[in-house]
mmCIF file of C-alpha atoms in Angstrom:
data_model
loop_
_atom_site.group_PDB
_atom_site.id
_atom_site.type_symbol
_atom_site.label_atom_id
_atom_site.label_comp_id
_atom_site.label_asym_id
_atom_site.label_seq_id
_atom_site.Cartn_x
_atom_site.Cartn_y
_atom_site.Cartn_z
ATOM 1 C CA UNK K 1120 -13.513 48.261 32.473
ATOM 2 C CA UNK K 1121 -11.163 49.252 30.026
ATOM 3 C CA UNK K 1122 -8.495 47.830 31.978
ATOM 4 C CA UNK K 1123 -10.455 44.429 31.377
ATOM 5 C CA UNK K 1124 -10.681 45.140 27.798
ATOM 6 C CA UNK K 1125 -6.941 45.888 27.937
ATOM 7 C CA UNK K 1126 -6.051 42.708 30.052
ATOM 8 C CA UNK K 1127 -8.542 40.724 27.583
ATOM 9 C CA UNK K 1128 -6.788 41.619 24.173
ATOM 10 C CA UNK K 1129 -3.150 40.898 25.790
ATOM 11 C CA UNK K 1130 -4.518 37.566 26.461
ATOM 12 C CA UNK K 1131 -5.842 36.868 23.289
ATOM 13 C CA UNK K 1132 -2.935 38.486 21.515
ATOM 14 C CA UNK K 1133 -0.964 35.831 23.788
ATOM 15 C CA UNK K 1134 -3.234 32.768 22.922
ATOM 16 C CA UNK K 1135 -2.849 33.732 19.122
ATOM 17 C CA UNK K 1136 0.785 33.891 19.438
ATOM 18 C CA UNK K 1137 1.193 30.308 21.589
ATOM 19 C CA UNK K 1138 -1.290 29.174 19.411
ATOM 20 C CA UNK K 1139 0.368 30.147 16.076
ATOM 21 C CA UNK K 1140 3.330 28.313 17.328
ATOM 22 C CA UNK K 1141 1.804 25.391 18.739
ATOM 23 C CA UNK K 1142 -0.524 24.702 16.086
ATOM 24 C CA UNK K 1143 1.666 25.388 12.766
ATOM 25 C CA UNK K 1144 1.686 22.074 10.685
ATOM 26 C CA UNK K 1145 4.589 23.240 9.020
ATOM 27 C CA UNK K 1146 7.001 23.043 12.444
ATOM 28 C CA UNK K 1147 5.795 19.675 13.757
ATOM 29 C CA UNK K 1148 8.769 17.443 13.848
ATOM 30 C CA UNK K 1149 8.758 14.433 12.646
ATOM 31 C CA UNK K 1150 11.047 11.459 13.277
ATOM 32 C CA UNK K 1151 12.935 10.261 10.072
ATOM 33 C CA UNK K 1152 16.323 7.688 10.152
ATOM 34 C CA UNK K 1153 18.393 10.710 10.297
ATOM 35 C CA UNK K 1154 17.437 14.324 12.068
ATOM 36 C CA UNK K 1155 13.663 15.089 13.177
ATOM 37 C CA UNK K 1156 12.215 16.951 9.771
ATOM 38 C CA UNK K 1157 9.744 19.739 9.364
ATOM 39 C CA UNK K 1158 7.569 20.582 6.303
ATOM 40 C CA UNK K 1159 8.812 23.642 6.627
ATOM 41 C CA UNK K 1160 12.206 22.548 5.818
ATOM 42 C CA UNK K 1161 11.140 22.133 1.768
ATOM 43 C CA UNK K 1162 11.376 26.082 1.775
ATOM 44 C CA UNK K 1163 10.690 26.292 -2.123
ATOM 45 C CA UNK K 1164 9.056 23.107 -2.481
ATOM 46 C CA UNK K 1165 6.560 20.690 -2.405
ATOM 47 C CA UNK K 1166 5.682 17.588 -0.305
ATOM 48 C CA UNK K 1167 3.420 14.586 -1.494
ATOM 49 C CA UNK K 1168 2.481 12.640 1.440
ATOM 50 C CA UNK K 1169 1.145 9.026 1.945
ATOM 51 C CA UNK K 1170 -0.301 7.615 4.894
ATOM 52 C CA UNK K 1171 -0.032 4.187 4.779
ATOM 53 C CA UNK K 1172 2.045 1.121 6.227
ATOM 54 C CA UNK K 1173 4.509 -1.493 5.943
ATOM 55 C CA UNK K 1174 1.776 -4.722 6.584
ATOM 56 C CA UNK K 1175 -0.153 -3.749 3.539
ATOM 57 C CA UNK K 1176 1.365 -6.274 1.235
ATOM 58 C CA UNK K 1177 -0.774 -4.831 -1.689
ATOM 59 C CA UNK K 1178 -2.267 -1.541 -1.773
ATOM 60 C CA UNK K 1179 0.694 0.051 -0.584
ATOM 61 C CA UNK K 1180 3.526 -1.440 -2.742
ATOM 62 C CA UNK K 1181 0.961 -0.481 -5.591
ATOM 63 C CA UNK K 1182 0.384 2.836 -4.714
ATOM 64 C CA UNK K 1183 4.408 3.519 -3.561
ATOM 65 C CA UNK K 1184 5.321 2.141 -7.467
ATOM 66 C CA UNK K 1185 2.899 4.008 -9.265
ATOM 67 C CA UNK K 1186 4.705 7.097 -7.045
ATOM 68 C CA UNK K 1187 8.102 6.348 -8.138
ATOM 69 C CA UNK K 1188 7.150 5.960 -11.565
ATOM 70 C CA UNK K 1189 5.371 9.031 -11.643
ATOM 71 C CA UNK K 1190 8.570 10.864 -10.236
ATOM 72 C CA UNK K 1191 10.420 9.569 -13.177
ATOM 73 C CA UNK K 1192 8.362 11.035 -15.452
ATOM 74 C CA UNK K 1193 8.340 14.470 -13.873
ATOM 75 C CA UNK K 1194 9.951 17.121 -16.095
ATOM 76 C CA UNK K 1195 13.985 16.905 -14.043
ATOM 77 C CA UNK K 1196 13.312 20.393 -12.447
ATOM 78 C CA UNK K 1197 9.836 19.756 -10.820
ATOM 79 C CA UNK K 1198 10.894 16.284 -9.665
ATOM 80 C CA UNK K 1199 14.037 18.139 -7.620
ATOM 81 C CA UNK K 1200 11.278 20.260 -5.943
ATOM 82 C CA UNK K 1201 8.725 17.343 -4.702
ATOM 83 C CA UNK K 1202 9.764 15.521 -1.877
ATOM 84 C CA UNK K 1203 7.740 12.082 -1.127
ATOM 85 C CA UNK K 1204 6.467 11.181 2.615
ATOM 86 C CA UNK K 1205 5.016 8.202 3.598
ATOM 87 C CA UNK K 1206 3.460 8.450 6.992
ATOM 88 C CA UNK K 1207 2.993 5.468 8.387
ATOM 89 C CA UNK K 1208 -0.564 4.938 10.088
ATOM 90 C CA UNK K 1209 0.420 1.431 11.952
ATOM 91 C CA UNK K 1210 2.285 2.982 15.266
ATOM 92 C CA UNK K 1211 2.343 -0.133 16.690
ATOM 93 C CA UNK K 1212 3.694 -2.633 14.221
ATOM 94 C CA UNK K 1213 6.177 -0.270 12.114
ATOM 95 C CA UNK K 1214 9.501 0.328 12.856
ATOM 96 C CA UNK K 1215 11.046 3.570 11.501
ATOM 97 C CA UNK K 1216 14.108 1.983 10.075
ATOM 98 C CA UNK K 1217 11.845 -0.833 8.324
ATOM 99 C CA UNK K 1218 9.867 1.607 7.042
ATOM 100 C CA UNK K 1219 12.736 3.371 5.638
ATOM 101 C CA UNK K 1220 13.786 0.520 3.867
ATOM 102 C CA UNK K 1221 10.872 0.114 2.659
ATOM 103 C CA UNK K 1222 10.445 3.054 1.046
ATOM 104 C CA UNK K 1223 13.894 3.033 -0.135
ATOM 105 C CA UNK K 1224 13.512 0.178 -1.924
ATOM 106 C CA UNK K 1225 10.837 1.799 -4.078
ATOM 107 C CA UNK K 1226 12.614 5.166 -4.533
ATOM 108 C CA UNK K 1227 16.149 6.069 -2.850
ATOM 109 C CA UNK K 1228 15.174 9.698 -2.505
ATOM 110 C CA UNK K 1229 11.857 8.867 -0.783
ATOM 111 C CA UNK K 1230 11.086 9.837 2.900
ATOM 112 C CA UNK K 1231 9.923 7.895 6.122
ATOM 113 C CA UNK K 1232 8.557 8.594 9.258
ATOM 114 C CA UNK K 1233 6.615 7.274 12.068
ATOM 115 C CA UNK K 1234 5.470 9.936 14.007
ATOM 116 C CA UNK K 1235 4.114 9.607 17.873
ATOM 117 C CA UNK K 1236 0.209 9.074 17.724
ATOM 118 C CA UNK K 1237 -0.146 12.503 18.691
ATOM 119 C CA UNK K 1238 1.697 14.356 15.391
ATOM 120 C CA UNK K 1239 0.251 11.534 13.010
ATOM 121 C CA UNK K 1240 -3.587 12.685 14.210
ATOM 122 C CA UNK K 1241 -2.192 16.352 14.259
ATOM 123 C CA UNK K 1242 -0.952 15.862 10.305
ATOM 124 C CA UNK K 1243 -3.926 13.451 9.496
ATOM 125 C CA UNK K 1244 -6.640 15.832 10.641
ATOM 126 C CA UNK K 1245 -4.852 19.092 9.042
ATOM 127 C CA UNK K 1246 -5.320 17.059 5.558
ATOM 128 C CA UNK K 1247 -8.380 15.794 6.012
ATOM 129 C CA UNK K 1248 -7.095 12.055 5.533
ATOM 130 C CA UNK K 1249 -8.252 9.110 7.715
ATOM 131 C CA UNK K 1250 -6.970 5.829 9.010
ATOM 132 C CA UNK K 1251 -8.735 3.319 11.675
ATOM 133 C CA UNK K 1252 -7.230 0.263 12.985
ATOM 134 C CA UNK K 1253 -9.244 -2.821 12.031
ATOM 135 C CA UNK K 1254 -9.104 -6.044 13.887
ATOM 136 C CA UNK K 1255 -8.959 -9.475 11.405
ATOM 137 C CA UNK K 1256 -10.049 -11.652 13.830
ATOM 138 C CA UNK K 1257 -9.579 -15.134 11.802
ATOM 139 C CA UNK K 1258 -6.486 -13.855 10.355
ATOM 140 C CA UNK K 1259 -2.862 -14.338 11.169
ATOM 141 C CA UNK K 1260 -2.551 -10.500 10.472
ATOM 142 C CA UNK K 1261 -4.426 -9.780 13.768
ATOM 143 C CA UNK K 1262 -5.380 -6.515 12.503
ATOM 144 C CA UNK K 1263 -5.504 -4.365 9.287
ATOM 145 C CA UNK K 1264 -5.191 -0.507 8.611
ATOM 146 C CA UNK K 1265 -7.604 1.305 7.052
ATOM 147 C CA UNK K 1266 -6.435 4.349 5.645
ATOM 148 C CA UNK K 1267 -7.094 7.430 3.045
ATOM 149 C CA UNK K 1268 -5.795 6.163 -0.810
ATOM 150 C CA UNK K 1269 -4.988 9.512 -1.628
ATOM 151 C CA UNK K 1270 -1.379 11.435 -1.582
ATOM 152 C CA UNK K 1271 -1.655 15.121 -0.340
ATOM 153 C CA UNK K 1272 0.348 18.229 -1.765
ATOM 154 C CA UNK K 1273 1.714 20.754 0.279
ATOM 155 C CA UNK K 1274 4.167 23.182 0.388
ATOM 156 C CA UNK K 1275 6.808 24.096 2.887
ATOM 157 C CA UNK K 1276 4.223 26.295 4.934
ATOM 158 C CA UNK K 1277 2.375 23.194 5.523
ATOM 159 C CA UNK K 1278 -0.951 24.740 3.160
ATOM 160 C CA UNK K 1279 -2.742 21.601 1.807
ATOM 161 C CA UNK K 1280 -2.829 21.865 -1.960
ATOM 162 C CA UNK K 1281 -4.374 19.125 -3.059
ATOM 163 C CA UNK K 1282 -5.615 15.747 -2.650
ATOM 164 C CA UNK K 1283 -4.478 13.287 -5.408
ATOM 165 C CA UNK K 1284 -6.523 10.342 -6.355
ATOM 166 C CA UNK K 1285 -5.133 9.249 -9.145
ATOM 167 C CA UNK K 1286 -5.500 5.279 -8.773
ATOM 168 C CA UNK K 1287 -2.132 3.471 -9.961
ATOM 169 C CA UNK K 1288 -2.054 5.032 -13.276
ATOM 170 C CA UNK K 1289 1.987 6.710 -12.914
ATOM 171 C CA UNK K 1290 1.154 8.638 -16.333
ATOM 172 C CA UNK K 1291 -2.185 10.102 -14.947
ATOM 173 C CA UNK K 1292 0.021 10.965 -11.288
ATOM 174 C CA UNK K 1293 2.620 12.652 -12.956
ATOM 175 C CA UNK K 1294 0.229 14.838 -15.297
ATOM 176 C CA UNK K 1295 -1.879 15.953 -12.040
ATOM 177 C CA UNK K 1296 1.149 16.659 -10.111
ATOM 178 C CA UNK K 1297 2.703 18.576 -12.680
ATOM 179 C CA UNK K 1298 -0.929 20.366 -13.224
ATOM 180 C CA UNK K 1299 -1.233 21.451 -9.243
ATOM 181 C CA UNK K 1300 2.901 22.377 -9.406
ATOM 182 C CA UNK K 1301 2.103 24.978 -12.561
ATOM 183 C CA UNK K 1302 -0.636 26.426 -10.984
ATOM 184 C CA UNK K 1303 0.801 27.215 -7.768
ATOM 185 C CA UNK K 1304 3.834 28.413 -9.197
ATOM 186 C CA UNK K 1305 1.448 30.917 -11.552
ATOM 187 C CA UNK K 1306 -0.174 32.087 -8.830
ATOM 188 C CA UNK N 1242 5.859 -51.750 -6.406
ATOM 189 C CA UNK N 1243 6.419 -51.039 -9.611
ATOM 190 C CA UNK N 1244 2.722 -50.962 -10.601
ATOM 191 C CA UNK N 1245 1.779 -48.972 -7.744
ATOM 192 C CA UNK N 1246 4.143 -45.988 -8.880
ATOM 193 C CA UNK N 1247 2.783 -46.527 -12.487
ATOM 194 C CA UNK N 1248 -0.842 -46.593 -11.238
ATOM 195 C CA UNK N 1249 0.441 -43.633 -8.826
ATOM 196 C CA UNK N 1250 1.984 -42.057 -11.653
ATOM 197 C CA UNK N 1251 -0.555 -42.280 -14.071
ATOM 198 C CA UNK N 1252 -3.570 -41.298 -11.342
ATOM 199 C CA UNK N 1253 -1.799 -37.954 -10.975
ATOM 200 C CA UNK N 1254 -1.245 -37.266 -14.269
ATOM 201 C CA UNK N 1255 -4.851 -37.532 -15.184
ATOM 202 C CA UNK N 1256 -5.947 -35.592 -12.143
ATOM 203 C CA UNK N 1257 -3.830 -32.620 -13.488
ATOM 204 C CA UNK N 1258 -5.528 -33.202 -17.212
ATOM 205 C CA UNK N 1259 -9.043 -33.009 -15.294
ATOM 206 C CA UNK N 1260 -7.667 -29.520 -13.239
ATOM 207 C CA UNK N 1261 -10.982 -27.877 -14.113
ATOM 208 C CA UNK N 1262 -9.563 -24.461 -12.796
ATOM 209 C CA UNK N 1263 -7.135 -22.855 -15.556
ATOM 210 C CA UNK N 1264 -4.796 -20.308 -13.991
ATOM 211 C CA UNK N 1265 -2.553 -17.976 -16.293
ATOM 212 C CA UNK N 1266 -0.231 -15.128 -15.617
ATOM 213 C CA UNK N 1267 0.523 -16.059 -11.971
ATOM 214 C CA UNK N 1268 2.995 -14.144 -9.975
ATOM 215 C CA UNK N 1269 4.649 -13.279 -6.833
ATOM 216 C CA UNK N 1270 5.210 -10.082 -5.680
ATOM 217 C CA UNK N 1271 8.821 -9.182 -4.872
ATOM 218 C CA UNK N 1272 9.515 -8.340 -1.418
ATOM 219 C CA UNK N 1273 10.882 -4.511 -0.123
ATOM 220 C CA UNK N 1274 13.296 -5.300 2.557
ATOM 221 C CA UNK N 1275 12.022 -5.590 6.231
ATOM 222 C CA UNK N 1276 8.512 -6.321 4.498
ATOM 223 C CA UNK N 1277 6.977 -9.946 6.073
ATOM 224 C CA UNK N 1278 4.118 -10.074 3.963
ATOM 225 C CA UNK N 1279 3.420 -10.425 0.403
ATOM 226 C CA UNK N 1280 1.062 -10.984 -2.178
ATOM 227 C CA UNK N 1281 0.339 -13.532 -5.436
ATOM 228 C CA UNK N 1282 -2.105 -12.305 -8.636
ATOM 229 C CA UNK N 1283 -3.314 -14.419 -11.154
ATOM 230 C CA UNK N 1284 -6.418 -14.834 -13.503
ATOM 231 C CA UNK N 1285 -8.469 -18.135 -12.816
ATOM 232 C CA UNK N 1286 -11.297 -19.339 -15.095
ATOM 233 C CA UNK N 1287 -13.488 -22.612 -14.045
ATOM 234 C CA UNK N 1288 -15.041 -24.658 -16.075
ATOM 235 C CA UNK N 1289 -18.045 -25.578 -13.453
ATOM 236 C CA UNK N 1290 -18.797 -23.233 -10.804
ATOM 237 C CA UNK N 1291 -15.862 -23.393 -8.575
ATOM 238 C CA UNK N 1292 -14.580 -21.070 -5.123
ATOM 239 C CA UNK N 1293 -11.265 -21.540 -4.023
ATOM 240 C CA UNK N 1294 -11.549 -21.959 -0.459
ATOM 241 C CA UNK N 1295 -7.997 -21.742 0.803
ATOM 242 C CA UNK N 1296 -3.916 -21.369 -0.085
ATOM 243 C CA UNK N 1297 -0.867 -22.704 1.444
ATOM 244 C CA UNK N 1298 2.778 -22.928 0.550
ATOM 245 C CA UNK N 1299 6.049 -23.180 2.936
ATOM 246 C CA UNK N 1300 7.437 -19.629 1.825
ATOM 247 C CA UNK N 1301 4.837 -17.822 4.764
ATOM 248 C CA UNK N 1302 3.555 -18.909 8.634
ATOM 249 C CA UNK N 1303 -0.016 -18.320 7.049
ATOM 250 C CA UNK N 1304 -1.444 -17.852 3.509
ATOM 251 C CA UNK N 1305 -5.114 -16.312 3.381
ATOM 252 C CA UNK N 1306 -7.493 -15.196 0.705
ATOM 253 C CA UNK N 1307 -7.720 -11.183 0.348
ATOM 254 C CA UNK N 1308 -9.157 -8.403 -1.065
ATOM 255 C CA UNK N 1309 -8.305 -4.697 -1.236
ATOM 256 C CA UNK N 1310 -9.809 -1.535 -2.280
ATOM 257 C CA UNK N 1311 -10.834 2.222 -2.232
ATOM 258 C CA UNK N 1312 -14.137 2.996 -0.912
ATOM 259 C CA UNK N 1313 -15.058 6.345 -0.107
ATOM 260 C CA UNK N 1314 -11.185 7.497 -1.070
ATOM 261 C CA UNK N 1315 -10.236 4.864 2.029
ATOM 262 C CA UNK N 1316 -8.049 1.515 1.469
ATOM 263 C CA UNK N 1317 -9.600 -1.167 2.945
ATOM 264 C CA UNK N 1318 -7.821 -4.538 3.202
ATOM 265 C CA UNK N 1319 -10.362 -7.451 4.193
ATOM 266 C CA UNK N 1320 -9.894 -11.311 4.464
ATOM 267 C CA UNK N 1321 -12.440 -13.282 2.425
ATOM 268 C CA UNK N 1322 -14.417 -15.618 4.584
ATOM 269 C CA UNK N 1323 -16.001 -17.018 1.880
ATOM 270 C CA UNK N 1324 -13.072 -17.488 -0.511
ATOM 271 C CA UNK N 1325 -13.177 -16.434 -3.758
ATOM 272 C CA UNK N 1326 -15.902 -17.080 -6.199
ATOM 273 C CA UNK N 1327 -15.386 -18.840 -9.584
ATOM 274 C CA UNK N 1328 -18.411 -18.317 -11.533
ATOM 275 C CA UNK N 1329 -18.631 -20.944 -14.533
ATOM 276 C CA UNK N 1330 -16.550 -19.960 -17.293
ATOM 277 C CA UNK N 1331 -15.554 -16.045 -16.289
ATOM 278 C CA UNK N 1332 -12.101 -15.039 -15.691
ATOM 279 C CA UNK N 1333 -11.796 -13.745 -12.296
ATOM 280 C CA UNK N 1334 -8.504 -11.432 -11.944
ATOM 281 C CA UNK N 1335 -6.157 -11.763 -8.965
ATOM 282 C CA UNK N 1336 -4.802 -8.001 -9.350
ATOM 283 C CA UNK N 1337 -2.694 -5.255 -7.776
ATOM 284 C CA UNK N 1338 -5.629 -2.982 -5.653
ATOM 285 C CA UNK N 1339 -8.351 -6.324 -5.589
ATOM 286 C CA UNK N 1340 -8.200 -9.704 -5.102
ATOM 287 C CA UNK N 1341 -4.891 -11.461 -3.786
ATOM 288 C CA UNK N 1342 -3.536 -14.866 -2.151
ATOM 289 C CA UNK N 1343 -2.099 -13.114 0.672
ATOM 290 C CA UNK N 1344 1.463 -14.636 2.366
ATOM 291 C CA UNK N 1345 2.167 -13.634 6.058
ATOM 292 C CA UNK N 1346 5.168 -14.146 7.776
ATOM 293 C CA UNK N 1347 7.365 -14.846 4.900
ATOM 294 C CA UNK N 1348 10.700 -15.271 6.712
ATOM 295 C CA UNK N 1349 13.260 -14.805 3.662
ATOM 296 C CA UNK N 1350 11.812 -12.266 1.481
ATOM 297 C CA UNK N 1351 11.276 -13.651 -2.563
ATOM 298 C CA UNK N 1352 13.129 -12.041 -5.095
ATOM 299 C CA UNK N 1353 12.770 -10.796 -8.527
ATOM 300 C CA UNK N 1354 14.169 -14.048 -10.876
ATOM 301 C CA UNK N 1355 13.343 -16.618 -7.715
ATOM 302 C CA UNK N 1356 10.026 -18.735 -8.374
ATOM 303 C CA UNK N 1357 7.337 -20.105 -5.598
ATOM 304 C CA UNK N 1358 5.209 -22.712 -5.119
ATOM 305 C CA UNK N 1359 1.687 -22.861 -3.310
ATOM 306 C CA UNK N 1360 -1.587 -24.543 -3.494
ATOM 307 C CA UNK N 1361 -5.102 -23.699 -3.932
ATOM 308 C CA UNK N 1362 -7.683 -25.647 -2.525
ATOM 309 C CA UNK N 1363 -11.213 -25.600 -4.061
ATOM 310 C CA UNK N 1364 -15.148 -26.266 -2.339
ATOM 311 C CA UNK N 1365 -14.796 -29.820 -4.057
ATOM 312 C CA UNK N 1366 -11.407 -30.269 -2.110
ATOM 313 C CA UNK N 1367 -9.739 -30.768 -5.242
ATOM 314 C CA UNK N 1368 -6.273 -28.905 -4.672
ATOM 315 C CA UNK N 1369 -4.376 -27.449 -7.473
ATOM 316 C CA UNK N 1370 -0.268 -26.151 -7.071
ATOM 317 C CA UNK N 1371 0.908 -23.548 -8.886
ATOM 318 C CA UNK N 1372 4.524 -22.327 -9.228
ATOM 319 C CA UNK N 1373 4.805 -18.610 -10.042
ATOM 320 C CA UNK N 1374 8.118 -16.188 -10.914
ATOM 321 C CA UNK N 1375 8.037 -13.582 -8.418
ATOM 322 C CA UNK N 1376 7.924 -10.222 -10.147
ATOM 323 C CA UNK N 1377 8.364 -6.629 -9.162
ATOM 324 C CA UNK N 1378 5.552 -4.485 -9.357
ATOM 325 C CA UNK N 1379 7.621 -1.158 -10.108
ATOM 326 C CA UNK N 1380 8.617 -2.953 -13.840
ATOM 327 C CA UNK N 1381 4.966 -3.379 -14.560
ATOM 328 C CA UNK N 1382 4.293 -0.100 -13.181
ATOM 329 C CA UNK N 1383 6.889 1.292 -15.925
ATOM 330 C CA UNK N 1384 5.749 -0.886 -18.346
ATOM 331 C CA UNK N 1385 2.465 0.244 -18.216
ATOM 332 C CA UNK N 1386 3.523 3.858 -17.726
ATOM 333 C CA UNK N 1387 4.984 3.955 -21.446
#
């Protein structure tokens, strides 16, 4: 029996360690224009992610101004530390290098990456954010994204901080991300 | 064939002086690189209950009536069967995050400084063509920012 027990707590102590590894957010890679990046790589710093994509002729290039505006009006110093992601949701229609552009054009130190399905549910469902492919059946589009308005903050262990909803007010963005920033950094 | 391009002439000047749909502040989105689709925004105000039932212009493969927004914190991007609604004498606003004229398949992407033209068509068939500057959004973004 307590050979059982014994044989029992190696295996959990085996899952938790696989599992640990497997399932940390923060060592996912994920494919950018140059090498494969990790949250964990922003060591002393914070990410705000974006799920969206590069068909979204609207919400998107709304959302990604408001974010570069908002940057600019970060305090130098907290703006070094907060490194943009967008995530792109549409698999099938983006192209990592025209997403890059794309978010290039809006902000030169901004981030791309279209992950494999797999890693984009993986990072989706660890935030709690949601997309779902829509089909536009009368529309040249074919079919539309749905997906979460909101950017998340996390840091380099992959913890989600916060959800930000801010609308496309770049004043209100920059005040809330400066807010969450202060408070984790008085913790 | 004189009098024809007078009578022509003079037949499409009144039709614009009858345009019962006035449309201010129109503009084009500027285009991100690699990005196929984009967007017009505009205010229109009717005199007579009015929907605009369709767009066109040569810039895109496809132009189609749109709406976006944010329900239950998720973007949602639908095409309007319907059109859009003109109600009598309110100003209905063509806006970043709602309602847009919606260009796909734009083959050379519109600049900031470049201008384009495209049409609305109304339920009374009357058509109506606008020419808009196209804009980027990040300037009003700033602008409103400050």
């Amino acid at each position: 029996m307590k050979k059982i027990w014994l044989s029992s707590l190696a295996l959990a102590a085996a899952l938790a360690l696989t599992g640990c590894q497997s399932s940390s957010i923060a060592e996912v890679d994920l494919p950018t224009m140059g090498a494969p990046i990790q949250l964990a790589d922003q060591e002393d710093g914070y990410w705000l992610i974006y799920f969206g994509f590069t068909s979204c002729p609207d919400v998107c290039p709304t959302t990604m101004a408001t974010l570069s505006s908002a940057m600019r009006m970060l305090p130098q110093d907290m703006a070094d530390k907060v490194q943009v992601l967008l995530v792109s949701v549409d698999t099938e229609r983006d192209e990592l290098a025209a997403v890059n552009d794309y978010v290039q054009y809006f902000n030169p130190a901004f981030m791309a990456s279209v992950p494999e399905t797999e890693t984009l549910d993986q990072l989706v469902s660890h935030f709690g954010a949601f997309y779902r492919k829509v089909p536009l059946e009368d529309s040249a589009m074919g079919y539309t994204m749905d997906h979460s308005a909101a950017l998340y903050l996390s840091n380099g262990e992959g913890d989600h901080l916060a959800t930000l909803l801010e609308g496309y007010n770049p004043k209100a963005l920059a005040e809330r991300i400066e807010r969450e920033i202060t408070k984790q950094n008085g913790a | 064939m004189k009098k024809l391009i007078t009578a022509a002439l003079a037949l499409s000047v009144s039709l614009s002086a009858m345009a019962e749909v006035d449309v201010m502040d129109a503009y084009v989105r500027a285009m991100a690189p690699s990005q196929k689709m984009t967007a017009a925004f505009m205010h229109l105000t009717a005199e007579t209950d009015r929907r605009v039932v369709a767009a066109y212009s040569n810039i895109a493969n496809s132009v189609e009536l749109h709406t976006g927004y944010v329900e239950d914190g998720v973007m949602r991007m639908r095409q309007l069967e319907n059109g859009i609604e003109l109600p009598a004498g309110e100003t209905v606003k063509l806006e970043p995050g709602g309602l847009h004229v919606m260009f796909i398949g734009v083959q050379t992407p519109v600049a900031e400084g470049e201008e384009v033209t495209f049409t609305l068509e109304f339920d009374n068939g009357e058509q109506q063509t606008i020419t808009a500057p196209v804009k980027s959004v990040m300037q009003k973004m700033d602008h409103s920012g400050h």
